[in-house]
Amino acid sequence: MDKKELLEIVEALTQQIDKAKLDELEVEAEDFRIKLSKRPPMPAMTVMPPVINTGAPSASEENSAQIAEKQNGSAPSGKIIKSPIIGTFYAAAAPGKPAFVSVGSRVAKGGVVCIVESMKLMNEITSEFDGTVAEVYVSDGQAVEFDQPLFRIE
């Protein structure tokens, strides 16, 4: 198979993906394999060293406190839900679905508040507290770090 034939096949497959409203298509034959995907590649992951609690506030805690102080003129009240892992934050179970929670939503201890995708695994993040969502610190699809504040619960 020459380069021109291969390009024609890829173009035809791309049109079929659009017609069928697929996100991904993989074709394998004896001498080649083609995988086409509309999904953007995952952002590069950063490996963080273990965090040792020294009693001092972490950089992410200081940053969230500084953001709140600038917005409200005072330190934030309530409890902070932080990301337990590095990954990509998703506010809803799937594109087009409603967010698990938003500002003003009531949450119960153990209730799902978001998903963080890490290494192609969807990890449900649950609330450690009962209360009301006062602030959402991240946006859908944003990369998050370990221990990064996600929500403030009052």
PDB file of C-alpha atoms in Angstrom:
ATOM      1  CA  MET A   1       0.000   0.000   0.000  1.00  0.00           C
ATOM      2  CA  ASP A   2       1.443   3.358  -0.946  1.00  0.00           C
ATOM      3  CA  LYS A   3       1.139   6.680   0.845  1.00  0.00           C
ATOM      4  CA  LYS A   4      -1.635   7.977  -1.445  1.00  0.00           C
ATOM      5  CA  GLU A   5      -3.813   4.912  -0.822  1.00  0.00           C
ATOM      6  CA  LEU A   6      -3.277   5.202   2.904  1.00  0.00           C
ATOM      7  CA  LEU A   7      -4.287   8.882   2.893  1.00  0.00           C
ATOM      8  CA  GLU A   8      -7.442   8.027   0.938  1.00  0.00           C
ATOM      9  CA  ILE A   9      -8.349   5.359   3.500  1.00  0.00           C
ATOM     10  CA  VAL A  10      -7.767   7.746   6.401  1.00  0.00           C
ATOM     11  CA  GLU A  11      -9.909  10.410   4.718  1.00  0.00           C
ATOM     12  CA  ALA A  12     -12.747   7.916   4.098  1.00  0.00           C
ATOM     13  CA  LEU A  13     -12.576   6.677   7.698  1.00  0.00           C
ATOM     14  CA  THR A  14     -12.640  10.249   9.009  1.00  0.00           C
ATOM     15  CA  GLN A  15     -15.825  10.925   7.033  1.00  0.00           C
ATOM     16  CA  GLN A  16     -17.393   7.742   8.424  1.00  0.00           C
ATOM     17  CA  ILE A  17     -16.534   8.791  11.992  1.00  0.00           C
ATOM     18  CA  ASP A  18     -18.303  12.134  11.421  1.00  0.00           C
ATOM     19  CA  LYS A  19     -21.358  10.465   9.842  1.00  0.00           C
ATOM     20  CA  ALA A  20     -21.687   7.896  12.631  1.00  0.00           C
ATOM     21  CA  LYS A  21     -20.997  10.511  15.325  1.00  0.00           C
ATOM     22  CA  LEU A  22     -18.239   8.365  16.848  1.00  0.00           C
ATOM     23  CA  ASP A  23     -15.428   9.640  19.049  1.00  0.00           C
ATOM     24  CA  GLU A  24     -12.976   6.927  18.101  1.00  0.00           C
ATOM     25  CA  LEU A  25     -12.406   4.288  15.431  1.00  0.00           C
ATOM     26  CA  GLU A  26      -9.720   1.617  15.232  1.00  0.00           C
ATOM     27  CA  VAL A  27      -9.096  -0.592  12.194  1.00  0.00           C
ATOM     28  CA  GLU A  28      -6.537  -3.383  12.078  1.00  0.00           C
ATOM     29  CA  ALA A  29      -5.458  -5.471   9.095  1.00  0.00           C
ATOM     30  CA  GLU A  30      -2.588  -7.866   8.509  1.00  0.00           C
ATOM     31  CA  ASP A  31       0.013  -5.245   7.671  1.00  0.00           C
ATOM     32  CA  PHE A  32      -1.266  -2.070   9.365  1.00  0.00           C
ATOM     33  CA  ARG A  33      -3.317  -0.587  12.171  1.00  0.00           C
ATOM     34  CA  ILE A  34      -5.111   2.796  12.158  1.00  0.00           C
ATOM     35  CA  LYS A  35      -6.615   4.466  15.203  1.00  0.00           C
ATOM     36  CA  LEU A  36      -8.503   7.756  14.758  1.00  0.00           C
ATOM     37  CA  SER A  37      -9.793   9.711  17.744  1.00  0.00           C
ATOM     38  CA  LYS A  38     -11.591  13.033  18.144  1.00  0.00           C
ATOM     39  CA  ARG A  39     -10.678  13.239  21.826  1.00  0.00           C
ATOM     40  CA  PRO A  40      -7.790  15.548  22.682  1.00  0.00           C
ATOM     41  CA  PRO A  41      -4.734  13.837  24.152  1.00  0.00           C
ATOM     42  CA  MET A  42      -4.460  13.804  27.936  1.00  0.00           C
ATOM     43  CA  PRO A  43      -2.216  16.518  29.345  1.00  0.00           C
ATOM     44  CA  ALA A  44       1.189  15.407  30.524  1.00  0.00           C
ATOM     45  CA  MET A  45       1.146  14.217  34.112  1.00  0.00           C
ATOM     46  CA  THR A  46       3.612  15.526  36.638  1.00  0.00           C
ATOM     47  CA  VAL A  47       4.872  13.167  39.306  1.00  0.00           C
ATOM     48  CA  MET A  48       4.975  14.912  42.650  1.00  0.00           C
ATOM     49  CA  PRO A  49       7.149  13.810  45.555  1.00  0.00           C
ATOM     50  CA  PRO A  50       5.329  12.695  48.715  1.00  0.00           C
ATOM     51  CA  VAL A  51       4.050  15.575  50.808  1.00  0.00           C
ATOM     52  CA  ILE A  52       5.219  15.731  54.402  1.00  0.00           C
ATOM     53  CA  ASN A  53       2.840  17.595  56.678  1.00  0.00           C
ATOM     54  CA  THR A  54       4.875  20.163  58.587  1.00  0.00           C
ATOM     55  CA  GLY A  55       1.883  21.892  60.090  1.00  0.00           C
ATOM     56  CA  ALA A  56       2.402  24.897  57.827  1.00  0.00           C
ATOM     57  CA  PRO A  57      -0.273  25.616  55.193  1.00  0.00           C
ATOM     58  CA  SER A  58       0.437  24.138  51.768  1.00  0.00           C
ATOM     59  CA  ALA A  59       0.923  26.345  48.717  1.00  0.00           C
ATOM     60  CA  SER A  60      -2.528  25.340  47.415  1.00  0.00           C
ATOM     61  CA  GLU A  61      -4.147  26.262  50.755  1.00  0.00           C
ATOM     62  CA  GLU A  62      -2.359  29.610  50.722  1.00  0.00           C
ATOM     63  CA  ASN A  63      -3.408  30.236  47.122  1.00  0.00           C
ATOM     64  CA  SER A  64      -7.092  29.437  47.776  1.00  0.00           C
ATOM     65  CA  ALA A  65      -7.032  31.606  50.892  1.00  0.00           C
ATOM     66  CA  GLN A  66      -5.422  34.467  48.945  1.00  0.00           C
ATOM     67  CA  ILE A  67      -8.016  34.170  46.162  1.00  0.00           C
ATOM     68  CA  ALA A  68     -10.869  34.275  48.673  1.00  0.00           C
ATOM     69  CA  GLU A  69      -9.314  37.203  50.536  1.00  0.00           C
ATOM     70  CA  LYS A  70      -9.035  39.201  47.319  1.00  0.00           C
ATOM     71  CA  GLN A  71     -12.640  38.422  46.388  1.00  0.00           C
ATOM     72  CA  ASN A  72     -14.253  38.759  49.818  1.00  0.00           C
ATOM     73  CA  GLY A  73     -11.748  40.830  51.735  1.00  0.00           C
ATOM     74  CA  SER A  74     -11.486  38.069  54.384  1.00  0.00           C
ATOM     75  CA  ALA A  75     -10.260  34.510  54.794  1.00  0.00           C
ATOM     76  CA  PRO A  76     -12.655  31.804  53.553  1.00  0.00           C
ATOM     77  CA  SER A  77     -14.901  30.046  56.028  1.00  0.00           C
ATOM     78  CA  GLY A  78     -16.003  26.453  55.707  1.00  0.00           C
ATOM     79  CA  LYS A  79     -14.253  23.253  54.692  1.00  0.00           C
ATOM     80  CA  ILE A  80     -12.189  22.642  51.556  1.00  0.00           C
ATOM     81  CA  ILE A  81     -12.525  19.534  49.362  1.00  0.00           C
ATOM     82  CA  LYS A  82      -9.154  18.885  47.751  1.00  0.00           C
ATOM     83  CA  SER A  83      -8.078  16.645  44.910  1.00  0.00           C
ATOM     84  CA  PRO A  84      -6.640  13.410  46.284  1.00  0.00           C
ATOM     85  CA  ILE A  85      -4.818  12.744  42.987  1.00  0.00           C
ATOM     86  CA  ILE A  86      -3.268  14.422  39.957  1.00  0.00           C
ATOM     87  CA  GLY A  87      -5.514  14.370  36.894  1.00  0.00           C
ATOM     88  CA  THR A  88      -8.248  16.127  34.926  1.00  0.00           C
ATOM     89  CA  PHE A  89     -11.273  17.585  36.742  1.00  0.00           C
ATOM     90  CA  TYR A  90     -14.734  16.817  35.360  1.00  0.00           C
ATOM     91  CA  ALA A  91     -17.779  18.471  36.913  1.00  0.00           C
ATOM     92  CA  ALA A  92     -20.235  15.997  35.335  1.00  0.00           C
ATOM     93  CA  ALA A  93     -20.417  12.260  34.642  1.00  0.00           C
ATOM     94  CA  ALA A  94     -20.330  12.841  30.868  1.00  0.00           C
ATOM     95  CA  PRO A  95     -20.303  15.731  28.383  1.00  0.00           C
ATOM     96  CA  GLY A  96     -23.754  17.310  28.190  1.00  0.00           C
ATOM     97  CA  LYS A  97     -24.812  15.901  31.566  1.00  0.00           C
ATOM     98  CA  PRO A  98     -25.540  18.220  34.509  1.00  0.00           C
ATOM     99  CA  ALA A  99     -22.734  18.908  36.966  1.00  0.00           C
ATOM    100  CA  PHE A 100     -22.677  16.799  40.129  1.00  0.00           C
ATOM    101  CA  VAL A 101     -22.703  20.006  42.206  1.00  0.00           C
ATOM    102  CA  SER A 102     -22.524  23.750  41.680  1.00  0.00           C
ATOM    103  CA  VAL A 103     -22.490  26.804  43.923  1.00  0.00           C
ATOM    104  CA  GLY A 104     -25.518  26.558  46.198  1.00  0.00           C
ATOM    105  CA  SER A 105     -25.863  22.771  45.872  1.00  0.00           C
ATOM    106  CA  ARG A 106     -26.428  20.811  49.051  1.00  0.00           C
ATOM    107  CA  VAL A 107     -23.885  17.994  49.579  1.00  0.00           C
ATOM    108  CA  ALA A 108     -23.911  15.091  52.011  1.00  0.00           C
ATOM    109  CA  LYS A 109     -20.859  13.382  53.448  1.00  0.00           C
ATOM    110  CA  GLY A 110     -19.915  10.622  50.990  1.00  0.00           C
ATOM    111  CA  GLY A 111     -21.795  12.213  48.065  1.00  0.00           C
ATOM    112  CA  VAL A 112     -20.030  12.473  44.690  1.00  0.00           C
ATOM    113  CA  VAL A 113     -18.984  16.051  43.871  1.00  0.00           C
ATOM    114  CA  CYS A 114     -16.862  15.497  40.733  1.00  0.00           C
ATOM    115  CA  ILE A 115     -14.646  13.106  38.805  1.00  0.00           C
ATOM    116  CA  VAL A 116     -10.878  13.325  38.458  1.00  0.00           C
ATOM    117  CA  GLU A 117      -9.517  11.299  35.555  1.00  0.00           C
ATOM    118  CA  SER A 118      -6.066   9.934  36.168  1.00  0.00           C
ATOM    119  CA  MET A 119      -4.245   7.457  33.942  1.00  0.00           C
ATOM    120  CA  LYS A 120      -7.465   6.770  32.003  1.00  0.00           C
ATOM    121  CA  LEU A 121      -9.340   5.884  35.215  1.00  0.00           C
ATOM    122  CA  MET A 122     -12.381   7.899  36.276  1.00  0.00           C
ATOM    123  CA  ASN A 123     -12.165   8.506  40.024  1.00  0.00           C
ATOM    124  CA  GLU A 124     -15.294   9.740  41.784  1.00  0.00           C
ATOM    125  CA  ILE A 125     -14.402  12.361  44.376  1.00  0.00           C
ATOM    126  CA  THR A 126     -16.739  12.442  47.361  1.00  0.00           C
ATOM    127  CA  SER A 127     -17.435  15.082  49.975  1.00  0.00           C
ATOM    128  CA  GLU A 128     -15.956  14.601  53.406  1.00  0.00           C
ATOM    129  CA  PHE A 129     -18.523  17.010  54.852  1.00  0.00           C
ATOM    130  CA  ASP A 130     -22.230  17.837  54.941  1.00  0.00           C
ATOM    131  CA  GLY A 131     -23.042  21.355  53.773  1.00  0.00           C
ATOM    132  CA  THR A 132     -23.576  23.688  50.843  1.00  0.00           C
ATOM    133  CA  VAL A 133     -21.132  24.372  48.007  1.00  0.00           C
ATOM    134  CA  ALA A 134     -19.951  27.950  48.513  1.00  0.00           C
ATOM    135  CA  GLU A 135     -17.239  28.018  45.841  1.00  0.00           C
ATOM    136  CA  VAL A 136     -15.908  25.944  42.959  1.00  0.00           C
ATOM    137  CA  TYR A 137     -12.201  26.625  42.455  1.00  0.00           C
ATOM    138  CA  VAL A 138     -11.635  24.761  39.162  1.00  0.00           C
ATOM    139  CA  SER A 139     -13.342  24.551  35.788  1.00  0.00           C
ATOM    140  CA  ASP A 140     -14.441  21.513  33.800  1.00  0.00           C
ATOM    141  CA  GLY A 141     -11.573  19.847  31.949  1.00  0.00           C
ATOM    142  CA  GLN A 142      -8.887  21.631  33.970  1.00  0.00           C
ATOM    143  CA  ALA A 143      -5.771  19.735  35.052  1.00  0.00           C
ATOM    144  CA  VAL A 144      -5.541  19.489  38.835  1.00  0.00           C
ATOM    145  CA  GLU A 145      -2.663  18.685  41.178  1.00  0.00           C
ATOM    146  CA  PHE A 146      -2.592  16.551  44.287  1.00  0.00           C
ATOM    147  CA  ASP A 147      -4.064  18.449  47.274  1.00  0.00           C
ATOM    148  CA  GLN A 148      -5.380  21.273  45.064  1.00  0.00           C
ATOM    149  CA  PRO A 149      -8.598  22.857  46.417  1.00  0.00           C
ATOM    150  CA  LEU A 150     -11.641  21.948  44.326  1.00  0.00           C
ATOM    151  CA  PHE A 151     -14.631  23.149  46.397  1.00  0.00           C
ATOM    152  CA  ARG A 152     -15.395  25.170  49.520  1.00  0.00           C
ATOM    153  CA  ILE A 153     -18.265  23.766  51.601  1.00  0.00           C
ATOM    154  CA  GLU A 154     -20.096  25.767  54.268  1.00  0.00           C
TER     155      GLU A 154
END
